[in-house]
mmCIF file of C-alpha atoms and ligand atoms in Angstrom:
data_model
loop_
_atom_site.group_PDB
_atom_site.id
_atom_site.type_symbol
_atom_site.label_atom_id
_atom_site.label_comp_id
_atom_site.label_asym_id
_atom_site.label_seq_id
_atom_site.Cartn_x
_atom_site.Cartn_y
_atom_site.Cartn_z
ATOM 1 C CA MET A 1 -28.475 -55.430 95.462
ATOM 2 C CA ILE A 2 -31.434 -53.654 93.889
ATOM 3 C CA ARG A 3 -34.994 -54.848 94.489
ATOM 4 C CA THR A 4 -36.696 -54.678 91.105
ATOM 5 C CA ILE A 5 -40.248 -55.461 90.095
ATOM 6 C CA LEU A 6 -39.055 -58.856 88.813
ATOM 7 C CA GLY A 7 -36.795 -59.686 91.755
ATOM 8 C CA ASP A 8 -33.515 -58.829 93.433
ATOM 9 C CA VAL A 9 -30.559 -58.222 91.132
ATOM 10 C CA GLU A 10 -26.919 -57.315 91.398
ATOM 11 C CA VAL A 11 -26.332 -54.474 88.984
ATOM 12 C CA LEU A 12 -22.684 -54.146 88.068
ATOM 13 C CA ASP A 13 -22.550 -51.040 85.954
ATOM 14 C CA GLY A 14 -24.286 -49.007 83.298
ATOM 15 C CA PRO A 15 -26.466 -45.927 83.384
ATOM 16 C CA ILE A 16 -29.540 -45.701 85.587
ATOM 17 C CA LEU A 17 -32.393 -43.222 85.254
ATOM 18 C CA GLY A 18 -33.234 -42.469 88.862
ATOM 19 C CA HIS A 19 -36.468 -40.505 88.507
ATOM 20 C CA GLU A 20 -38.882 -41.491 85.747
ATOM 21 C CA HIS A 21 -42.422 -42.732 85.242
ATOM 22 C CA LEU A 22 -43.221 -45.662 82.959
ATOM 23 C CA GLN A 23 -46.809 -45.597 84.148
ATOM 24 C CA ILE A 24 -48.546 -42.683 85.816
ATOM 25 C CA ASP A 25 -51.942 -41.008 85.997
ATOM 26 C CA LEU A 26 -52.046 -37.423 87.188
ATOM 27 C CA SER A 27 -54.906 -36.491 84.880
ATOM 28 C CA HIS A 28 -57.105 -35.683 87.902
ATOM 29 C CA ASN A 29 -55.064 -32.617 88.743
ATOM 30 C CA LYS A 30 -52.832 -31.931 85.757
ATOM 31 C CA GLY A 31 -54.731 -32.787 82.583
ATOM 32 C CA GLU A 32 -55.077 -35.351 79.835
ATOM 33 C CA ASP A 33 -51.430 -35.297 78.727
ATOM 34 C CA ASN A 34 -50.356 -36.552 82.161
ATOM 35 C CA ILE A 35 -51.285 -40.197 81.662
ATOM 36 C CA LEU A 36 -48.975 -43.013 80.719
ATOM 37 C CA TRP A 37 -51.163 -46.104 80.765
ATOM 38 C CA GLN A 38 -52.028 -49.207 78.787
ATOM 39 C CA ASN A 39 -52.524 -47.279 75.539
ATOM 40 C CA GLU A 40 -48.973 -45.982 75.776
ATOM 41 C CA GLU A 41 -47.349 -49.244 76.832
ATOM 42 C CA SER A 42 -45.933 -50.264 73.464
ATOM 43 C CA ALA A 43 -44.672 -46.735 72.772
ATOM 44 C CA ILE A 44 -42.967 -46.748 76.178
ATOM 45 C CA ILE A 45 -41.332 -50.098 75.434
ATOM 46 C CA ASP A 46 -40.060 -48.837 72.054
ATOM 47 C CA ASP A 47 -38.814 -45.657 73.677
ATOM 48 C CA LEU A 48 -36.942 -47.536 76.405
ATOM 49 C CA ASN A 49 -35.459 -49.980 73.905
ATOM 50 C CA TYR A 50 -34.145 -47.064 71.897
ATOM 51 C CA THR A 51 -32.513 -45.560 74.988
ATOM 52 C CA LYS A 52 -31.060 -48.923 75.941
ATOM 53 C CA VAL A 53 -29.529 -49.482 72.498
ATOM 54 C CA GLN A 54 -28.275 -45.905 72.031
ATOM 55 C CA TYR A 55 -27.053 -45.142 75.542
ATOM 56 C CA GLY A 56 -26.728 -48.448 77.367
ATOM 57 C CA LEU A 57 -29.518 -47.797 79.859
ATOM 58 C CA ARG A 58 -29.698 -50.604 82.443
ATOM 59 C CA VAL A 59 -32.109 -49.596 85.189
ATOM 60 C CA VAL A 60 -35.083 -47.246 85.512
ATOM 61 C CA ALA A 61 -36.785 -46.152 88.726
ATOM 62 C CA ASP A 62 -40.529 -45.658 88.267
ATOM 63 C CA LEU A 63 -41.477 -43.241 91.031
ATOM 64 C CA SER A 64 -45.241 -43.396 90.652
ATOM 65 C CA VAL A 65 -47.187 -44.228 93.804
ATOM 66 C CA PRO A 66 -50.705 -45.325 94.800
ATOM 67 C CA GLY A 67 -52.973 -42.346 94.242
ATOM 68 C CA GLY A 68 -50.819 -41.260 91.291
ATOM 69 C CA GLY A 69 -51.228 -44.094 88.825
ATOM 70 C CA ARG A 70 -48.698 -46.681 89.916
ATOM 71 C CA ASN A 71 -49.147 -49.858 87.847
ATOM 72 C CA PRO A 72 -46.942 -52.735 89.059
ATOM 73 C CA GLU A 73 -48.238 -55.341 86.594
ATOM 74 C CA ALA A 74 -47.461 -53.040 83.682
ATOM 75 C CA LEU A 75 -43.984 -52.363 85.102
ATOM 76 C CA ALA A 76 -43.373 -56.112 85.216
ATOM 77 C CA ARG A 77 -44.462 -56.471 81.567
ATOM 78 C CA ILE A 78 -42.317 -53.516 80.481
ATOM 79 C CA SER A 79 -39.300 -54.897 82.331
ATOM 80 C CA HIS A 80 -39.808 -58.310 80.708
ATOM 81 C CA GLN A 81 -40.085 -56.888 77.236
ATOM 82 C CA THR A 82 -37.186 -54.441 77.428
ATOM 83 C CA GLY A 83 -34.772 -56.423 79.572
ATOM 84 C CA LEU A 84 -34.378 -53.344 81.744
ATOM 85 C CA HIS A 85 -34.393 -53.553 85.516
ATOM 86 C CA VAL A 86 -37.311 -51.521 86.844
ATOM 87 C CA VAL A 87 -37.609 -50.331 90.435
ATOM 88 C CA CYS A 88 -41.182 -49.829 91.665
ATOM 89 C CA ALA A 89 -41.997 -47.524 94.582
ATOM 90 C CA THR A 90 -44.205 -47.931 97.601
ATOM 91 C CA GLY A 91 -45.517 -44.841 99.357
ATOM 92 C CA PHE A 92 -48.468 -42.542 98.769
ATOM 93 C CA TYR A 93 -49.350 -39.587 96.571
ATOM 94 C CA TRP A 94 -49.323 -36.116 98.154
ATOM 95 C CA ASP A 95 -51.661 -34.004 96.018
ATOM 96 C CA ALA A 96 -54.098 -34.937 97.303
ATOM 97 C CA VAL A 97 -53.082 -37.318 100.058
ATOM 98 C CA PRO A 98 -55.242 -40.486 99.817
ATOM 99 C CA ASP A 99 -57.857 -41.062 102.548
ATOM 100 C CA ILE A 100 -55.942 -44.027 103.894
ATOM 101 C CA VAL A 101 -53.055 -41.721 104.823
ATOM 102 C CA VAL A 102 -55.393 -39.230 106.484
ATOM 103 C CA HIS A 103 -57.192 -41.885 108.529
ATOM 104 C CA SER A 104 -54.483 -44.452 109.354
ATOM 105 C CA SER A 105 -51.983 -44.509 112.167
ATOM 106 C CA HIS A 106 -48.285 -44.035 111.569
ATOM 107 C CA GLN A 107 -47.780 -47.736 112.352
ATOM 108 C CA LYS A 108 -50.397 -48.870 109.839
ATOM 109 C CA LEU A 109 -48.841 -46.762 107.069
ATOM 110 C CA ARG A 110 -45.405 -48.087 107.959
ATOM 111 C CA ASP A 111 -46.659 -51.675 107.831
ATOM 112 C CA ILE A 112 -48.337 -51.187 104.439
ATOM 113 C CA MET A 113 -45.028 -49.968 103.025
ATOM 114 C CA ILE A 114 -43.010 -52.754 104.650
ATOM 115 C CA ARG A 115 -45.413 -55.345 103.246
ATOM 116 C CA GLU A 116 -45.058 -53.952 99.706
ATOM 117 C CA ILE A 117 -41.264 -54.042 100.024
ATOM 118 C CA GLU A 118 -40.878 -57.442 101.673
ATOM 119 C CA THR A 119 -43.900 -59.509 100.640
ATOM 120 C CA GLY A 120 -45.553 -58.004 97.579
ATOM 121 C CA ILE A 121 -48.096 -55.530 96.290
ATOM 122 C CA ASP A 122 -51.702 -56.616 96.919
ATOM 123 C CA GLN A 123 -51.931 -60.345 96.196
ATOM 124 C CA THR A 124 -48.907 -60.415 93.858
ATOM 125 C CA ASP A 125 -45.278 -61.215 94.545
ATOM 126 C CA LEU A 126 -44.217 -57.990 92.820
ATOM 127 C CA ARG A 127 -42.136 -56.057 95.336
ATOM 128 C CA CYS A 128 -41.100 -52.435 95.782
ATOM 129 C CA GLY A 129 -37.518 -51.255 95.976
ATOM 130 C CA THR A 130 -37.882 -47.712 97.283
ATOM 131 C CA ILE A 131 -40.288 -45.440 99.158
ATOM 132 C CA LYS A 132 -41.715 -42.334 97.469
ATOM 133 C CA ILE A 133 -43.423 -39.576 99.434
ATOM 134 C CA GLY A 134 -43.831 -35.835 98.993
ATOM 135 C CA THR A 135 -45.268 -32.543 100.094
ATOM 136 C CA ASP A 136 -47.808 -30.427 98.205
ATOM 137 C CA HIS A 137 -47.796 -26.633 97.752
ATOM 138 C CA THR A 138 -49.085 -25.959 101.288
ATOM 139 C CA GLU A 139 -47.166 -25.713 104.540
ATOM 140 C CA PRO A 140 -46.715 -29.391 105.590
ATOM 141 C CA ASN A 141 -49.220 -30.363 108.322
ATOM 142 C CA SER A 142 -49.363 -33.234 110.812
ATOM 143 C CA ILE A 143 -50.663 -35.660 108.160
ATOM 144 C CA PHE A 144 -47.534 -35.139 106.075
ATOM 145 C CA GLU A 145 -45.426 -35.473 109.187
ATOM 146 C CA LYS A 146 -47.110 -38.800 110.017
ATOM 147 C CA LEU A 147 -46.435 -40.046 106.486
ATOM 148 C CA PHE A 148 -42.782 -38.978 106.539
ATOM 149 C CA ARG A 149 -42.255 -40.620 109.935
ATOM 150 C CA ALA A 150 -43.889 -43.826 108.699
ATOM 151 C CA ALA A 151 -41.600 -43.807 105.653
ATOM 152 C CA ALA A 152 -38.522 -43.353 107.847
ATOM 153 C CA ALA A 153 -39.565 -46.337 109.958
ATOM 154 C CA ALA A 154 -40.251 -48.477 106.877
ATOM 155 C CA SER A 155 -36.891 -47.524 105.386
ATOM 156 C CA ARG A 156 -35.109 -48.438 108.608
ATOM 157 C CA ALA A 157 -36.906 -51.764 108.811
ATOM 158 C CA THR A 158 -36.282 -52.804 105.202
ATOM 159 C CA GLY A 159 -33.085 -51.072 104.093
ATOM 160 C CA VAL A 160 -34.656 -49.392 101.049
ATOM 161 C CA SER A 161 -34.205 -45.717 100.319
ATOM 162 C CA ILE A 162 -36.638 -42.821 100.516
ATOM 163 C CA VAL A 163 -37.246 -40.495 97.567
ATOM 164 C CA THR A 164 -39.192 -37.304 98.219
ATOM 165 C CA HIS A 165 -41.046 -34.959 95.898
ATOM 166 C CA THR A 166 -40.668 -31.277 96.710
ATOM 167 C CA THR A 167 -43.273 -28.913 95.301
ATOM 168 C CA LYS A 168 -40.937 -26.064 96.231
ATOM 169 C CA PRO A 169 -37.227 -26.785 96.727
ATOM 170 C CA GLU A 170 -37.162 -24.972 100.080
ATOM 171 C CA GLN A 171 -39.332 -27.814 101.477
ATOM 172 C CA ALA A 172 -36.157 -29.912 101.553
ATOM 173 C CA THR A 173 -35.284 -28.580 105.002
ATOM 174 C CA TRP A 174 -38.596 -29.617 106.572
ATOM 175 C CA GLN A 175 -38.399 -33.020 104.851
ATOM 176 C CA LEU A 176 -34.846 -33.727 106.010
ATOM 177 C CA ASP A 177 -35.610 -32.502 109.550
ATOM 178 C CA VAL A 178 -38.594 -34.842 109.936
ATOM 179 C CA LEU A 179 -36.856 -37.823 108.338
ATOM 180 C CA GLU A 180 -33.740 -37.342 110.429
ATOM 181 C CA ASP A 181 -35.725 -36.940 113.631
ATOM 182 C CA ALA A 182 -37.597 -40.168 112.785
ATOM 183 C CA GLY A 183 -34.308 -42.029 112.444
ATOM 184 C CA ALA A 184 -33.884 -42.191 108.663
ATOM 185 C CA ASP A 185 -30.371 -42.433 107.286
ATOM 186 C CA LEU A 186 -30.105 -39.225 105.253
ATOM 187 C CA SER A 187 -27.382 -40.748 103.076
ATOM 188 C CA HIS A 188 -30.142 -43.014 101.726
ATOM 189 C CA VAL A 189 -32.589 -40.195 100.959
ATOM 190 C CA LEU A 190 -33.054 -38.479 97.596
ATOM 191 C CA ILE A 191 -34.689 -35.040 97.524
ATOM 192 C CA SER A 192 -36.250 -34.477 94.088
ATOM 193 C CA HIS A 193 -36.592 -31.390 91.917
ATOM 194 C CA LEU A 194 -33.743 -29.338 93.380
ATOM 195 C CA HIS A 195 -32.821 -27.925 89.961
ATOM 196 C CA LYS A 196 -35.577 -25.393 90.721
ATOM 197 C CA VAL A 197 -33.662 -23.728 93.586
ATOM 198 C CA LYS A 198 -33.611 -19.950 93.587
ATOM 199 C CA ASP A 199 -30.387 -19.879 95.534
ATOM 200 C CA PHE A 200 -27.517 -22.324 95.024
ATOM 201 C CA SER A 201 -26.962 -22.394 98.805
ATOM 202 C CA GLU A 202 -30.075 -24.612 99.063
ATOM 203 C CA ILE A 203 -28.233 -27.315 97.085
ATOM 204 C CA ILE A 204 -25.227 -27.006 99.370
ATOM 205 C CA ALA A 205 -27.486 -27.275 102.421
ATOM 206 C CA VAL A 206 -29.006 -30.575 101.218
ATOM 207 C CA GLY A 207 -25.590 -31.859 100.188
ATOM 208 C CA LYS A 208 -24.060 -31.088 103.578
ATOM 209 C CA ARG A 209 -26.656 -33.237 105.273
ATOM 210 C CA GLY A 210 -25.566 -36.188 103.145
ATOM 211 C CA ALA A 211 -28.735 -36.586 101.081
ATOM 212 C CA PHE A 212 -28.860 -37.108 97.324
ATOM 213 C CA ILE A 213 -29.743 -34.128 95.153
ATOM 214 C CA GLY A 214 -32.359 -34.665 92.430
ATOM 215 C CA ILE A 215 -31.730 -32.733 89.224
ATOM 216 C CA ASP A 216 -34.506 -34.576 87.576
ATOM 217 C CA GLN A 217 -36.868 -32.707 85.292
ATOM 218 C CA LEU A 218 -34.399 -32.468 82.435
ATOM 219 C CA GLY A 219 -36.232 -31.531 79.261
ATOM 220 C CA PHE A 220 -39.183 -29.875 81.044
ATOM 221 C CA LYS A 221 -40.614 -26.941 79.147
ATOM 222 C CA LYS A 222 -41.488 -25.180 82.388
ATOM 223 C CA GLY A 223 -38.854 -24.304 84.962
ATOM 224 C CA PRO A 224 -35.225 -23.307 84.595
ATOM 225 C CA MET A 225 -33.504 -23.422 81.190
ATOM 226 C CA ILE A 226 -31.531 -26.608 80.606
ATOM 227 C CA GLY A 227 -28.262 -24.671 80.229
ATOM 228 C CA ASP A 228 -28.808 -23.055 83.634
ATOM 229 C CA VAL A 229 -29.444 -26.494 85.121
ATOM 230 C CA ALA A 230 -26.152 -27.686 83.606
ATOM 231 C CA ASP A 231 -24.440 -24.730 85.308
ATOM 232 C CA ILE A 232 -25.959 -25.790 88.651
ATOM 233 C CA VAL A 233 -24.634 -29.315 88.186
ATOM 234 C CA VAL A 234 -21.142 -28.079 87.278
ATOM 235 C CA ARG A 235 -21.168 -25.857 90.353
ATOM 236 C CA ALA A 236 -22.310 -28.728 92.573
ATOM 237 C CA ILE A 237 -19.500 -30.917 91.232
ATOM 238 C CA ALA A 238 -16.995 -28.134 91.953
ATOM 239 C CA GLN A 239 -18.306 -28.021 95.528
ATOM 240 C CA GLY A 240 -17.586 -31.728 95.980
ATOM 241 C CA LEU A 241 -21.201 -32.870 95.589
ATOM 242 C CA GLY A 242 -20.674 -34.897 92.395
ATOM 243 C CA GLY A 243 -21.228 -38.126 94.314
ATOM 244 C CA GLN A 244 -24.697 -37.040 95.421
ATOM 245 C CA LEU A 245 -26.296 -35.944 92.141
ATOM 246 C CA ILE A 246 -29.147 -37.842 90.482
ATOM 247 C CA LEU A 247 -29.835 -36.801 86.878
ATOM 248 C CA SER A 248 -33.102 -37.831 85.244
ATOM 249 C CA SER A 249 -35.938 -36.526 83.083
ATOM 250 C CA ASP A 250 -39.129 -37.315 85.073
ATOM 251 C CA ILE A 251 -41.123 -38.369 82.004
ATOM 252 C CA ALA A 252 -44.813 -38.196 82.947
ATOM 253 C CA ARG A 253 -46.532 -36.979 79.762
ATOM 254 C CA LYS A 254 -47.625 -38.675 76.579
ATOM 255 C CA SER A 255 -46.293 -35.752 74.540
ATOM 256 C CA ARG A 256 -42.745 -36.466 75.707
ATOM 257 C CA LEU A 257 -42.674 -39.979 74.254
ATOM 258 C CA ARG A 258 -40.748 -40.463 71.026
ATOM 259 C CA ALA A 259 -43.863 -41.921 69.404
ATOM 260 C CA ASN A 260 -45.570 -38.571 69.964
ATOM 261 C CA GLY A 261 -42.716 -36.404 68.735
ATOM 262 C CA GLY A 262 -40.863 -36.065 72.042
ATOM 263 C CA ILE A 263 -37.322 -37.027 72.994
ATOM 264 C CA GLY A 264 -38.457 -39.596 75.514
ATOM 265 C CA TYR A 265 -36.336 -41.478 78.016
ATOM 266 C CA ALA A 266 -33.211 -40.579 76.009
ATOM 267 C CA THR A 267 -33.530 -36.921 77.097
ATOM 268 C CA THR A 268 -30.943 -37.028 79.880
ATOM 269 C CA PHE A 269 -28.374 -38.630 77.570
ATOM 270 C CA SER A 270 -29.034 -36.733 74.371
ATOM 271 C CA GLU A 271 -29.938 -33.278 75.697
ATOM 272 C CA PHE A 272 -28.203 -32.874 79.039
ATOM 273 C CA LEU A 273 -24.998 -34.885 79.326
ATOM 274 C CA PRO A 274 -23.479 -33.138 76.259
ATOM 275 C CA LEU A 275 -23.953 -29.827 78.099
ATOM 276 C CA LEU A 276 -21.864 -31.158 80.983
ATOM 277 C CA LYS A 277 -19.184 -32.288 78.558
ATOM 278 C CA GLN A 278 -19.166 -28.839 76.917
ATOM 279 C CA ARG A 279 -18.653 -27.339 80.361
ATOM 280 C CA GLY A 280 -15.587 -29.475 80.945
ATOM 281 C CA VAL A 281 -16.918 -32.315 83.089
ATOM 282 C CA PRO A 282 -14.784 -35.356 82.177
ATOM 283 C CA GLU A 283 -16.537 -38.352 80.626
ATOM 284 C CA PRO A 284 -15.582 -40.802 83.429
ATOM 285 C CA GLN A 285 -17.114 -38.469 86.001
ATOM 286 C CA ILE A 286 -20.325 -38.184 83.982
ATOM 287 C CA SER A 287 -20.667 -41.928 83.702
ATOM 288 C CA LYS A 288 -20.013 -42.293 87.440
ATOM 289 C CA ILE A 289 -22.813 -39.835 88.166
ATOM 290 C CA MET A 290 -25.155 -41.782 85.899
ATOM 291 C CA SER A 291 -24.299 -45.188 87.337
ATOM 292 C CA ASP A 292 -22.738 -45.106 90.818
ATOM 293 C CA ASN A 293 -25.014 -42.490 92.382
ATOM 294 C CA PRO A 294 -28.372 -44.020 91.480
ATOM 295 C CA LEU A 295 -26.970 -47.458 92.257
ATOM 296 C CA LYS A 296 -26.265 -46.227 95.804
ATOM 297 C CA ILE A 297 -29.711 -44.747 96.279
ATOM 298 C CA TYR A 298 -31.506 -47.850 94.956
ATOM 299 C CA SER A 299 -29.337 -50.440 96.679
ATOM 300 C CA VAL A 300 -31.049 -52.177 99.564
ATOM 301 C CA ARG A 301 -28.922 -51.800 102.650
ATOM 302 C CA THR A 302 -28.567 -54.996 104.551
ATOM 303 C CA ASP A 303 -26.174 -53.726 107.226
ATOM 304 C CA GLY A 304 -28.775 -53.742 109.993
ATOM 305 C CA LYS A 305 -30.511 -50.531 108.905
HETATM 306 ZN ZN1 LIG B 1 -41.717 -37.659 89.133
#
């Protein structure tokens, strides 16, 4: 079962984009292109409908958080109008960390997240289906540790997964250490942005600990070339990590929308999956990666976790 913005659903099959933004506002630290808001809503709906019709998209995870332009009401409208299941995240932004995270106890942060997952966001009955947290470019301090421990406790209490943002891929070790020590189930944790690793052994290290591996800025102008990212994925599959990969395009800019000349939410399907096929990854394995893996990360675990 997946907890979506419009309610709990059983999702049988079909592709899932596991790391996207349908609404976001990072203009305070990144610039004017980094806003997807009300003005973009109809372009986003058109873009998603296109991806649904062309590639069978079923579910999208919106990984925006408070402090970074999360917009639950808009997610509900977008889900309604596209027929797509949309997962909304609880959690907090990391750059900068909101005052409430700095000043609240671990228990208070945990309880805020649990409330958004089980009861609803603010006064609504719109609920969250995952927890998103992250670390900025600095060495993680005790405030980040408090937040990660709170997230682990909230995940344990509710059965939803944790998705982390890494500013540098090598932060994965610190993140997994803290989450594990706080009792999180690492097989229900997704570490984002690992396509940026300098050394492939960092992917193996995350994989060995059972966590999901985010290869999730497909189509980014900055960062590794898309062909090199495809090579990383092929290598990970050869190492037995095919069941832990999450492929997505992390759309967070107006300029990436189809209405503005971009490739939009279709990017993963139109630009990246053909590269895997060219490199010999069989079609059934590709569709498993696109459906089974994100379904596992976004399923709510009800087995007493
Ligand atoms: Zn993102």
